[in-house]
Structures are given as structure tokens and as C-alpha cells.
Coordinates of C-alpha atoms in Angstrom, one line a residue:
M177 CA 27.1 -6.9 29.8
L178 CA 23.8 -5.9 31.1
H179 CA 24.6 -2.4 32.2
K180 CA 26.1 -2.0 28.9
S181 CA 23.7 -3.8 26.1
W182 CA 20.6 -2.2 27.7
K183 CA 21.4 0.8 25.3
L184 CA 21.8 -1.1 22.0
W185 CA 17.8 -2.4 23.0
A186 CA 17.0 1.2 23.8
A187 CA 18.6 2.1 20.2
A188 CA 16.7 -0.4 18.7
G189 CA 13.4 0.7 20.2
L190 CA 14.1 4.4 19.4
S191 CA 14.2 3.6 15.8
A192 CA 10.9 1.6 15.8
G193 CA 9.5 4.6 17.2
L194 CA 11.4 7.4 14.9
L195 CA 10.1 5.1 11.7
E196 CA 6.5 5.3 12.9
L197 CA 6.5 8.7 12.7
P198 CA 6.8 9.3 8.7
F199 CA 3.5 7.3 8.4
P200 CA -0.1 7.9 8.8
L201 CA -0.9 7.5 12.9
A202 CA -4.8 8.0 12.7
G203 CA -5.6 10.4 10.1
P204 CA -3.7 12.2 7.3
L205 CA -0.1 12.7 7.9
P206 CA 1.2 16.1 8.4
V207 CA 4.0 17.0 5.9
W208 CA 6.6 17.7 8.1
R209 CA 7.0 14.5 9.6
T210 CA 8.3 12.8 6.5
V211 CA 12.0 14.6 7.7
F212 CA 11.9 11.3 10.1
A213 CA 12.4 8.8 7.7
W214 CA 15.9 10.6 6.8
F215 CA 17.4 9.4 10.1
A216 CA 15.0 6.9 11.8
L217 CA 17.1 3.9 11.2
V218 CA 20.5 5.9 12.6
P219 CA 20.1 4.4 16.2
L220 CA 19.5 0.9 15.0
L221 CA 22.5 1.4 12.8
S222 CA 24.8 2.7 15.1
A223 CA 23.8 -0.2 17.5
I224 CA 24.6 -3.2 15.7
L225 CA 28.1 -1.7 14.0
S226 CA 28.9 0.1 17.5
P227 CA 32.4 -0.5 18.3
A228 CA 31.6 -0.9 22.2
W229 CA 31.3 -4.6 21.2
A230 CA 33.1 -5.0 17.6
E231 CA 35.6 -8.1 19.3
E232 CA 32.6 -9.5 21.5
P233 CA 31.4 -12.9 20.5
R234 CA 28.1 -14.1 19.1
Q235 CA 27.9 -10.6 17.4
L236 CA 25.6 -12.0 14.3
R237 CA 22.9 -13.2 16.5
R238 CA 22.7 -10.3 18.6
A239 CA 22.7 -7.8 15.3
F240 CA 19.9 -9.8 14.0
L241 CA 18.0 -9.6 17.4
L242 CA 18.2 -6.2 17.6
A243 CA 17.2 -5.1 14.1
Y244 CA 14.1 -8.2 15.0
V245 CA 13.0 -6.3 17.7
C246 CA 13.2 -3.0 16.4
G247 CA 11.0 -4.4 13.0
V248 CA 8.2 -6.4 15.4
L249 CA 7.8 -3.0 17.4
W250 CA 7.4 -1.4 14.1
Y251 CA 4.8 -4.0 12.8
V252 CA 2.8 -3.6 15.9
G253 CA 2.8 0.3 16.2
N254 CA 2.2 1.1 12.6
C255 CA -0.7 -2.4 11.9
Y256 CA -2.1 -1.5 15.3
W257 CA -5.5 -1.5 13.2
I258 CA -5.2 -5.4 13.1
Y259 CA -6.4 -5.5 16.7
D260 CA -9.5 -3.4 15.5
T261 CA -10.5 -5.3 12.7
M262 CA -10.1 -8.6 14.2
L263 CA -11.7 -7.2 17.6
L264 CA -14.8 -5.5 16.4
H265 CA -15.3 -7.1 12.7
G266 CA -14.1 -10.7 13.5
D267 CA -16.2 -10.9 16.8
L268 CA -12.5 -12.5 18.5
P269 CA -11.8 -11.9 21.9
P270 CA -9.3 -9.3 22.9
V271 CA -6.6 -11.6 23.6
V272 CA -6.8 -13.5 20.6
S273 CA -7.3 -10.3 18.3
A274 CA -3.8 -8.9 20.2
L275 CA -1.9 -12.3 19.7
L276 CA -3.0 -12.3 15.8
L277 CA -1.1 -9.0 15.6
V278 CA 1.6 -10.3 17.7
A279 CA 2.0 -13.1 15.3
Y280 CA 2.1 -11.0 12.4
S281 CA 4.8 -8.7 13.5
L282 CA 6.5 -11.5 14.6
V283 CA 6.6 -13.3 11.1
L284 CA 7.3 -9.8 9.2
G285 CA 9.8 -8.3 11.5
L286 CA 12.0 -11.3 10.6
Y287 CA 12.8 -9.1 7.2
F288 CA 14.4 -6.3 10.1
G289 CA 16.1 -9.3 11.6
L290 CA 17.7 -10.2 8.3
F291 CA 18.7 -6.9 7.5
G292 CA 20.6 -6.4 10.7
L293 CA 22.4 -10.0 9.9
G294 CA 23.2 -9.1 6.5
V295 CA 24.9 -5.6 7.7
M296 CA 27.1 -7.7 10.2
L297 CA 28.1 -10.5 8.0
V298 CA 29.6 -7.7 5.8
R299 CA 31.3 -6.2 8.6
R300 CA 32.6 -9.4 9.8
A301 CA 33.4 -10.8 6.9
T302 CA 35.5 -7.6 5.3
G303 CA 36.8 -6.1 8.9
S304 CA 35.0 -3.0 7.4
T305 CA 32.3 -0.8 8.9
R306 CA 32.3 1.5 5.6
L307 CA 31.2 -1.7 3.4
A308 CA 28.6 -2.7 5.7
L309 CA 26.9 0.7 5.7
A310 CA 27.5 1.0 2.0
A311 CA 25.5 -2.8 1.9
A312 CA 22.6 -1.2 4.0
P313 CA 20.4 0.5 1.2
I314 CA 21.3 -2.5 -1.2
L315 CA 20.1 -5.1 1.5
W316 CA 17.0 -3.2 2.7
A317 CA 15.8 -2.5 -0.8
G318 CA 16.0 -6.3 -1.4
L319 CA 14.3 -7.1 1.5
E320 CA 11.0 -5.0 0.7
L321 CA 11.0 -6.9 -2.8
A322 CA 11.6 -10.3 -0.5
A323 CA 8.3 -9.0 1.5
S324 CA 6.4 -8.4 -1.5
R325 CA 7.0 -11.5 -3.1
I326 CA 7.1 -14.4 -0.5
T327 CA 4.8 -13.4 2.3
S328 CA 2.7 -10.8 -0.1
V329 CA 2.5 -8.2 2.5
P330 CA 4.5 -5.1 1.2
W331 CA 2.6 -2.8 3.3
D332 CA 3.6 0.6 4.0
Q333 CA 7.7 0.2 2.9
L334 CA 10.0 2.9 3.8
G335 CA 10.1 5.0 0.5
Y336 CA 5.9 5.5 0.8
S337 CA 6.7 8.1 3.5
Q338 CA 8.0 10.3 0.9
V339 CA 4.8 10.2 -1.2
D340 CA 4.2 13.8 -0.7
N341 CA 8.1 14.7 -1.3
G342 CA 8.1 16.2 -4.8
L343 CA 11.7 15.5 -5.5
V344 CA 12.4 12.3 -4.1
N345 CA 9.2 10.5 -5.6
Q346 CA 10.8 11.5 -9.1
L347 CA 12.5 8.3 -8.5
A348 CA 9.4 6.3 -8.8
P349 CA 8.5 6.5 -12.1
W350 CA 12.0 4.9 -12.6
T351 CA 12.7 2.6 -9.9
G352 CA 9.3 2.1 -8.4
V353 CA 9.2 2.9 -4.6
Y354 CA 12.3 0.7 -3.8
G355 CA 14.8 3.7 -5.3
I356 CA 13.1 6.0 -2.4
S357 CA 13.6 3.3 0.0
F358 CA 17.1 3.1 -1.3
V359 CA 18.0 6.6 -0.7
L360 CA 16.4 6.9 2.4
V361 CA 18.5 4.5 4.1
A362 CA 21.5 5.2 2.2
A363 CA 21.0 8.8 4.0
N364 CA 20.5 6.8 7.4
A365 CA 23.8 4.8 6.9
L366 CA 26.1 7.8 6.2
I367 CA 24.5 9.5 9.2
A368 CA 25.2 6.4 11.4
G369 CA 28.9 6.5 9.6
G370 CA 29.0 9.7 11.4
L371 CA 28.9 8.3 15.1
V372 CA 30.3 4.6 14.4
L373 CA 33.5 4.8 12.1
D374 CA 36.6 4.9 14.2
R375 CA 38.4 7.8 12.2
C376 CA 37.7 11.5 12.8
L377 CA 38.0 12.4 9.3
N378 CA 35.6 9.5 8.2
K379 CA 33.4 10.3 10.8
R380 CA 32.9 14.3 9.3
L381 CA 32.9 12.9 5.9
W382 CA 30.1 10.5 6.2
A383 CA 28.3 13.0 8.8
V384 CA 28.2 16.0 6.5
A385 CA 27.4 13.4 3.2
G386 CA 24.7 12.1 5.3
V387 CA 23.2 15.3 6.5
V388 CA 23.5 16.9 3.0
L389 CA 21.5 14.0 1.6
A390 CA 18.9 14.1 4.2
L391 CA 18.7 17.9 4.0
G392 CA 18.5 17.9 0.2
G393 CA 15.8 15.2 0.1
T394 CA 13.3 16.8 2.8
A395 CA 13.5 20.2 0.6
G396 CA 11.8 18.0 -1.7
I397 CA 8.3 18.6 0.3
F398 CA 8.4 22.4 -0.7
L399 CA 8.4 21.6 -4.3
S400 CA 5.1 21.5 -6.2
P401 CA 5.2 18.9 -9.3
P402 CA 3.4 20.0 -12.3
R403 CA -0.3 20.5 -12.0
P404 CA -1.9 18.7 -15.3
P405 CA -5.6 19.8 -16.2
A406 CA -8.5 17.9 -15.8
T407 CA -10.7 17.3 -18.9
A408 CA -13.3 14.7 -17.6
T409 CA -15.4 14.2 -14.7
A410 CA -16.2 11.0 -13.0
V411 CA -18.7 10.7 -10.2
L412 CA -17.7 8.7 -7.4
I413 CA -20.1 7.3 -4.9
Q414 CA -19.7 6.9 -1.5
P415 CA -22.6 4.7 0.1
N416 CA -21.0 4.3 3.5
L417 CA -22.9 1.0 4.3
D418 CA -22.0 -0.9 7.3
V419 CA -20.0 -3.3 7.0
T420 CA -21.1 -5.3 9.7
A421 CA -24.6 -5.2 8.9
D422 CA -27.0 -7.5 7.0
N423 CA -26.9 -5.9 3.9
T424 CA -29.2 -8.2 2.3
W425 CA -32.0 -5.3 1.1
G426 CA -35.2 -6.5 1.2
G427 CA -37.9 -5.0 -1.3
A428 CA -38.9 -1.4 0.1
E429 CA -35.2 -1.1 1.4
W430 CA -33.4 -2.2 -2.2
G431 CA -35.7 0.6 -3.8
R432 CA -34.4 2.8 -1.4
H433 CA -30.9 2.4 -2.0
I434 CA -31.2 2.3 -5.2
A435 CA -32.8 5.4 -5.7
E436 CA -30.1 7.1 -3.6
F437 CA -27.7 5.3 -6.0
T438 CA -29.2 7.2 -8.9
R439 CA -29.5 10.7 -7.1
L440 CA -26.0 10.4 -6.1
A441 CA -25.0 9.6 -9.8
G442 CA -26.4 12.6 -11.0
E443 CA -24.2 14.8 -8.6
Q444 CA -23.1 17.9 -10.2
C445 CA -21.7 21.2 -8.6
K446 CA -20.9 20.4 -5.1
T447 CA -18.6 21.5 -2.1
Y448 CA -15.4 19.4 -2.1
I449 CA -12.1 19.4 0.0
A450 CA -9.5 20.2 -2.2
G451 CA -6.5 18.1 -1.2
I452 CA -6.6 15.5 1.6
P453 CA -9.2 16.3 4.4
Q454 CA -7.6 17.4 7.3
T455 CA -10.6 18.3 9.5
G456 CA -13.3 16.2 7.7
A457 CA -14.9 19.5 6.4
P458 CA -15.1 20.8 3.4
N459 CA -13.4 23.8 2.5
G460 CA -16.1 25.6 0.8
E461 CA -14.4 25.5 -2.9
I462 CA -17.4 24.6 -5.2
V463 CA -16.7 22.0 -8.1
C464 CA -18.8 22.4 -11.1
P465 CA -17.5 19.5 -13.7
P466 CA -16.5 20.6 -17.3
Y467 CA -19.4 18.4 -19.0
P468 CA -22.9 20.1 -20.2
T469 CA -25.1 17.1 -19.8
H470 CA -23.7 14.1 -18.5
P471 CA -20.2 12.6 -16.7
D472 CA -17.8 10.5 -18.3
L473 CA -17.9 7.7 -15.8
V474 CA -20.3 6.8 -12.8
A475 CA -18.5 4.7 -10.4
W476 CA -19.9 2.6 -7.4
P477 CA -17.0 0.8 -5.1
E478 CA -16.4 -1.9 -3.4
A479 CA -19.1 -2.2 -1.1
P480 CA -21.5 -4.7 1.3
A481 CA -24.2 -4.5 -1.2
P482 CA -26.4 -7.1 -2.1
F483 CA -25.1 -6.8 -6.1
V484 CA -24.7 -10.3 -7.6
E485 CA -24.2 -10.1 -11.1
E486 CA -26.7 -12.9 -12.1
D487 CA -29.6 -10.7 -10.6
L488 CA -31.9 -9.5 -13.3
R489 CA -33.1 -7.1 -10.9
F490 CA -29.6 -6.0 -10.7
K491 CA -29.0 -5.6 -14.4
Q492 CA -32.2 -3.5 -14.9
E493 CA -31.3 -1.0 -12.5
L494 CA -27.8 -0.5 -13.3
A495 CA -29.2 -0.4 -17.1
A496 CA -31.6 2.3 -16.0
I497 CA -29.0 4.2 -13.9
A498 CA -26.4 4.2 -16.9
Q499 CA -28.9 5.5 -19.4
A500 CA -30.3 8.1 -16.9
T501 CA -26.9 9.3 -16.4
Q502 CA -25.9 8.8 -20.3
A503 CA -22.5 7.7 -18.5
P504 CA -20.6 4.1 -18.4
L505 CA -20.7 2.4 -14.9
I506 CA -18.2 0.8 -13.0
V507 CA -19.8 -0.9 -10.5
G508 CA -18.2 -3.5 -7.1
N509 CA -20.4 -6.8 -7.0
I510 CA -20.0 -10.3 -7.0
G511 CA -19.2 -11.8 -10.2
T512 CA -20.4 -15.2 -10.8
D513 CA -19.1 -17.8 -13.1
Y514 CA -20.5 -21.8 -13.6
S515 CA -18.6 -25.0 -14.4
T516 CA -19.9 -28.3 -14.7
Q517 CA -16.8 -29.8 -13.1
E518 CA -16.5 -27.3 -10.4
G519 CA -20.2 -25.7 -10.0
W520 CA -20.8 -22.1 -8.9
H521 CA -17.6 -20.0 -8.5
N522 CA -17.8 -16.7 -7.0
Y523 CA -15.3 -13.3 -7.7
N524 CA -15.1 -9.8 -6.0
S525 CA -15.4 -8.0 -9.0
A526 CA -16.1 -4.6 -10.9
L527 CA -18.7 -4.4 -13.5
I528 CA -18.2 -2.7 -16.4
V529 CA -21.8 -1.4 -18.3
S530 CA -21.9 1.2 -21.4
P531 CA -24.0 4.3 -21.4
E532 CA -26.6 2.4 -23.3
G533 CA -27.1 -0.1 -20.4
A534 CA -25.3 -3.1 -22.0
R535 CA -22.5 -5.1 -20.4
V536 CA -19.1 -4.1 -21.4
G537 CA -17.4 -6.7 -19.3
R538 CA -15.9 -7.6 -16.0
Y539 CA -12.6 -7.4 -14.1
D540 CA -12.5 -9.9 -11.3
K541 CA -10.1 -9.2 -8.4
I542 CA -6.7 -11.3 -8.6
H543 CA -5.1 -10.5 -5.7
L544 CA -7.2 -11.2 -2.6
V545 CA -7.0 -10.6 1.2
P546 CA -5.9 -13.8 3.2
F547 CA -8.8 -13.7 6.2
G548 CA -11.1 -11.5 4.5
E549 CA -11.3 -12.9 1.1
Y550 CA -10.3 -16.7 1.4
I551 CA -9.2 -18.7 4.3
P552 CA -5.6 -20.1 4.0
F553 CA -5.0 -23.8 5.9
Q554 CA -8.7 -23.7 6.5
K555 CA -8.8 -26.8 8.7
L556 CA -6.1 -25.3 11.0
L557 CA -7.7 -22.0 11.2
V558 CA -11.3 -22.2 12.3
F559 CA -11.9 -19.3 13.6
A560 CA -11.3 -17.6 10.3
H561 CA -14.9 -18.3 8.9
K562 CA -16.3 -15.0 11.4
L563 CA -13.9 -12.8 9.0
T564 CA -15.5 -13.7 5.6
G565 CA -19.0 -12.6 6.5
R566 CA -21.8 -14.2 4.8
V567 CA -19.7 -14.4 1.5
S568 CA -17.4 -17.5 2.6
E569 CA -14.8 -17.6 0.1
F570 CA -14.1 -16.0 -3.2
S571 CA -12.5 -17.4 -6.0
R572 CA -9.2 -15.7 -7.8
G573 CA -9.8 -13.8 -11.2
T574 CA -7.1 -14.6 -13.7
E575 CA -6.8 -11.9 -16.0
R576 CA -6.0 -8.2 -15.8
K577 CA -8.4 -6.2 -18.3
V578 CA -8.4 -3.0 -19.8
F579 CA -12.2 -1.3 -21.0
R580 CA -12.7 1.0 -23.7
L581 CA -15.3 3.5 -22.8
N582 CA -15.9 6.6 -24.4
G583 CA -13.2 6.2 -27.0
H584 CA -10.8 6.0 -23.8
R585 CA -9.0 3.2 -22.0
Y586 CA -9.6 2.3 -18.2
G587 CA -7.8 -0.3 -16.1
V588 CA -9.9 -1.3 -12.8
F589 CA -8.3 -2.9 -9.7
I590 CA -9.9 -3.6 -6.6
C591 CA -8.8 -2.5 -2.5
Y592 CA -6.0 -4.3 -1.2
E593 CA -4.5 -4.8 -5.1
A594 CA -3.5 -1.1 -4.7
V595 CA -0.3 -1.8 -2.6
F596 CA 1.3 -4.5 -5.1
A597 CA 2.8 -2.3 -7.6
D598 CA 4.2 -4.8 -10.0
E599 CA 0.4 -5.6 -10.5
V600 CA -1.2 -2.0 -11.0
R601 CA 1.4 -1.3 -13.7
E602 CA 0.3 -4.5 -15.9
F603 CA -2.7 -2.0 -16.7
P604 CA -1.0 1.0 -18.0
E605 CA 1.3 -1.2 -19.6
L606 CA -1.6 -2.6 -21.5
G607 CA -2.8 0.7 -22.6
A608 CA -4.9 1.8 -19.6
E609 CA -4.8 5.9 -19.5
V610 CA -6.5 6.1 -16.5
L611 CA -6.9 3.9 -13.4
V612 CA -10.1 3.3 -11.3
N613 CA -9.5 1.9 -7.4
I614 CA -12.7 0.7 -5.9
S615 CA -12.6 -0.4 -2.2
D616 CA -13.9 -0.4 0.9
D617 CA -12.0 0.4 3.8
G618 CA -14.9 0.1 6.3
W619 CA -13.1 -3.0 8.0
Y620 CA -10.5 -0.6 9.4
G621 CA -12.7 1.9 11.4
D622 CA -11.2 4.9 12.6
T623 CA -7.6 3.9 12.0
S624 CA -4.4 4.7 10.3
A625 CA -4.9 2.3 8.0
P626 CA -7.7 4.1 5.3
W627 CA -4.8 6.6 5.1
Q628 CA -2.0 4.7 4.6
H629 CA -3.6 2.6 1.9
L630 CA -4.7 5.8 0.3
N631 CA -0.8 6.9 0.1
M632 CA 0.0 3.4 -1.2
A633 CA -2.7 4.4 -4.3
R634 CA -1.1 7.6 -4.6
M635 CA 2.4 6.2 -5.1
R636 CA 1.0 4.0 -8.1
A637 CA -0.1 7.2 -9.4
I638 CA 3.5 8.9 -9.2
E639 CA 4.8 5.2 -10.7
N640 CA 2.8 5.2 -13.7
R641 CA 2.0 9.0 -14.4
R642 CA -1.6 8.3 -14.4
W643 CA -5.0 9.6 -13.1
I644 CA -6.3 7.3 -10.5
L645 CA -9.8 7.6 -9.4
R646 CA -10.3 5.9 -5.9
D647 CA -13.6 5.1 -5.4
T648 CA -14.3 4.0 -1.5
N649 CA -17.2 2.7 0.5
N650 CA -17.0 5.3 3.1
G651 CA -13.7 7.0 2.9
V652 CA -11.1 8.4 1.4
T653 CA -12.9 8.8 -2.0
A654 CA -10.6 11.1 -4.2
A655 CA -9.3 11.8 -7.5
I656 CA -5.4 11.6 -7.7
D657 CA -3.4 13.2 -10.2
P658 CA 0.0 11.5 -12.0
Y659 CA 1.9 13.3 -9.6
G660 CA 0.4 11.8 -6.5
R661 CA -1.8 14.7 -5.7
V662 CA -4.8 14.4 -3.7
R663 CA -6.6 16.9 -6.1
Q664 CA -10.3 16.6 -4.9
S665 CA -11.7 14.3 -2.1
I666 CA -14.8 14.4 0.3
P667 CA -15.0 13.5 4.0
R668 CA -15.5 10.0 5.1
H669 CA -18.3 8.3 7.0
Q670 CA -20.9 10.1 5.1
V671 CA -23.3 9.1 2.4
D672 CA -22.0 11.4 -0.5
A673 CA -20.7 11.6 -4.3
L674 CA -17.7 13.4 -5.7
P675 CA -18.0 14.9 -9.3
A676 CA -13.9 14.4 -9.5
G677 CA -12.1 16.1 -12.4
Y678 CA -9.2 14.0 -13.9
G679 CA -7.8 13.0 -17.5
F680 CA -6.0 11.0 -19.6
R681 CA -2.5 9.7 -20.8
D682 CA -1.1 7.2 -22.7
D683 CA 3.1 7.5 -22.4
V684 CA 4.6 4.5 -20.4
T685 CA 7.3 5.3 -17.9
W686 CA 10.3 2.9 -17.4
Y687 CA 8.8 1.2 -14.2
T688 CA 5.7 0.5 -16.0
A689 CA 7.1 -0.5 -19.0
H690 CA 9.8 -3.0 -16.5
G691 CA 8.6 -3.2 -13.6
D692 CA 10.9 -4.4 -10.2
V693 CA 14.3 -4.2 -12.2
F694 CA 15.6 -1.8 -9.5
G695 CA 14.3 -4.0 -6.6
W696 CA 15.5 -7.3 -8.4
L697 CA 19.0 -5.8 -9.0
C698 CA 19.4 -4.9 -5.3
A699 CA 17.6 -8.8 -4.1
I700 CA 20.4 -9.9 -6.3
F701 CA 23.6 -7.8 -5.4
G702 CA 21.9 -7.8 -1.4
F703 CA 21.6 -11.6 -1.1
G704 CA 24.8 -12.4 -3.4
I705 CA 26.6 -10.2 -0.8
A706 CA 25.4 -11.2 2.2
G707 CA 26.0 -15.1 0.7
W708 CA 29.3 -14.5 0.1
A709 CA 29.9 -13.0 3.5
G710 CA 28.7 -15.7 5.1
R711 CA 30.7 -18.2 3.2
K712 CA 33.6 -16.3 3.8
L713 CA 32.8 -16.8 7.5
L714 CA 32.1 -20.1 7.5
L715 CA 35.3 -21.0 5.5
A716 CA 37.5 -19.2 8.3
K717 CA 35.9 -21.1 10.9
I718 CA 36.9 -24.3 9.2
H719 CA 40.3 -23.0 8.3
Q720 CA 40.2 -22.0 12.2
V721 CA 39.1 -25.3 13.9
G722 CA 41.5 -27.0 11.5

């Protein structure tokens, strides 16, 4: 059978390759590449449901393995930056770094395998390829939700590929990213039906429906969403600190960095990039903030600076900067708390300071990065201590907060939290009129990860119809409008500041109010369908044996 089955494995590999294309690979994503998401799964679905081996035994195992291979290959390609991060910043040998990437892909690839198994279970239980294809988008969206909740790695879900699609991403304020994934897989399933269904009429109808859906959906890249006006300005500081350096900042060095902080906080008219930088150079457009004397906000990102909340020197400098700029500050720092029972706790925090220099409050990051901010299974994974730098472990925050500044409500979330849609939505649900995302993507280097991270933050803006001010250590620092459009940004890897226009909204989308209802429905129906199909097959086998 090898002479026949190699084509099936090649189809799984082809789908993995096609699925890489609608996501950023090493820079910003060209919009035309989003089209591949509309048919990338067709080879895999066609291989799983191929009539050529409909009567062969072990169909369930083969369906699982075909989809599993596709998933493992996709994760290796999409998340190749894990290797670079472990090698360059974790000081791990090349072989160990590669093994960690492979292990990561082998685990998360299981979701693809379960997708293939579920599709085949429906086909085997019902004898209908059409029902199996109809179940595919339900199963896919349900498994995406499972990935976000069980393994807590919802990285680059399929729907993110359409963040620049002004038509399809209108689903996001209702269904979140899961509704977009559902539509994409539905188009793939319809097109695949044109290849695997056994009746000529059925083939044509399914193929035509799939192509029409794909073409109609793809046309959304030519649709320009509304362009809300900016009514306020924030200065987003990009310090471009080396994540591998010893950033302890002794006396003179501290003074130099604080002086630079102060200078950047006072940035006003300057050249910036309109939209996502394609070449890394400003396009010559000059932005002058609408404020007469001072900005509405100054932000310092999550960065490897020796900013500790309890440091009196740090407090004094922040108060001076706030008073000099006459603006509130949001500053990434290490927050600290002390309890007599447990001693000191360190937090990855955002400190909020009023224009008068007074402490307004602090947000402590809740969703920490494994192996970067805490070490799971510490006794087993001794090597992981190298990845946490000089801070061995952060404690987890416990409360999402909204801060009132200059009469408006701000929600702040930190770095990796941007990929968790159901968590970010809690800030506008609590009343946040604008969102601030501080991040340090320096660990990723010049890989696809910063661009993938940016696109996921853009989807949060769309889901909640909020401006997002994204302030990063070394890029991509940008202002994102409520329709996911990058309005202004500055080049990566340079010390700079962006006077970014933004606005306020207080309306609440369905997704903001209700969260992952659509995803949960898909998970419940998908797992219910697969469970029913599995039970039916088991009972049939028992009856056959009996």
C-alpha cells in the first residue's frame, strides 16, 4: 500500500505548508497571502476522506496520524522562533533547543490529530462524507477553544490570518476569532467536498459553494473599514534595551537612562510610519499631536530595566517625569508585596502614576509565560532556570483592574496576555474606554513572532472595538484603532518614541459582554458529535463480535 499512501502523507504535508503562508513568517504579512487560509486544509481533508481507502481497516488511526503530521509540521514552521529564543537567550545547546521546539510541536499537534480523528469518526458512524465535512468547522473551532483552555497556548489560531480582512473580521465582535476560523474551515470543507464526494452533482454543488464562499470572503481584503478620528495622544516610549545585558544601571548609567526617558516622554512632532512598517523606514509623514502643551498619556513598556516599585529613587524619578510632562504614566516595572507568612512576592507589573506624580494603582500580570516568568515542574526541568534571567520567578496577579486617568478609563494588559481573548475582553467589560498593551518582544529576535504577536493584539481591538496602544521594548510599537488597523508605528530595534493618536469608546460588543459563547457551543457540539459517533461505532463492533 506504500505506493498509494505516500500521496496521502504528501497531502498532509502540503496542507501544513499552505497553512504557514497566511501567517507572518519573518516580517509583516502581505495581505494577498491571507487567501491561502481559504483552501489550505483542502489537501488534508481530501486525504482523510479519500474514497480510495474508504473500505480499508484502521481508517481512524490513519486519519488521526495524517492530521497529526500536518499539525506537527505546521507548529514547527509557525513557531520556529522557539528554537532561536532557547538557543540565543536560553543559552541552551542547538540540539536541546531543537528538541524543545519538536516537543512543543508534538504536544500541540495533537489538536490537529483529534480534528482528523473526529472527522473520520463522523464518516464511519454515519457512512456520510457530507456529514463528516459538515462537522469539520464545528470540530476545528471547538478544538481551538480547547487549545486555549487546556494547554493554554492559543497561538496563531486560524482566524488570525484574516485580521486584515475588513469583511470577515466583522464576525469578531460577535464570535471572537473562533467564528472566523469556523468560516474558513467551512470554505475548505466545501471545496474538499468537490474532490471526495462520490456523485457528480454533489461534487459540483459543493465545489461551487466553496469557491463562492472563498472568493466572497477574500474580497474583504479590499474593504476599508471606518476610520475613527483620534481625539487624544499618547507618547509610547521604545527603549530598545538588550534583553541579554546586565541592565542594573549603576549611578551614572541610571542618570543617563532616566534623562533619555524624560527626553522621549517629551516627544511631539516627528516622522512616523503610517500603518505597519514594510521596510523598517518612516514614510516621511509627520505627526503633530493635537494637544497644546502636554500628552494625555506617557507609557514605558515591559522591558529589562531595573525599575522596582519599592525603590525610592524610581518613585521620585517617575513623579518628576509625570510633573514635567503634565501627563499620567503607565510604566512597566517589578511590583512587590510582602506578607508575614510568605515573605516578598515579585510581580510583572504596570505602575500607574497621576500627572501630579502620585501613585494611582498597579496592575499585576495574571497570565504568566511558562519558562519565562515561572517554571513549571521546577525539580524536573532544572535547565529552565537559565530562561528566567535575574528574576527567578514572578507571582501571579489576581485582579483585572481599570484605572481612571484624566476622566477616562484605561485597561492595561502585559505581553503574552494579548493572545487570550476571553481575558482581555474583561477590561472593556469593566468599563475600559481604551486598552494599553505593554510588551517586550526582544526575546523573539528578528523572527515572525513579534509580527504574529502584533496581529493577535489587533484582533483584540476588533473583538472589543477599542483603541489599543501597544508599547514595546523594541517593536512593534503602534497605535491600533477599533477596527484592527495599525494607524501609526515606528521601526523596530531603535531607541525611539511614538506620539500616537488614539480615542475612547464605551460601547460594549457582544463578545465583550459574553465572551467565547460561540467557541463553547462549537466545543460542546463538536465533542458531543464525536462522542456520539464513537459510541455508535463501539456498539456496532460489540454487536458484530457478539
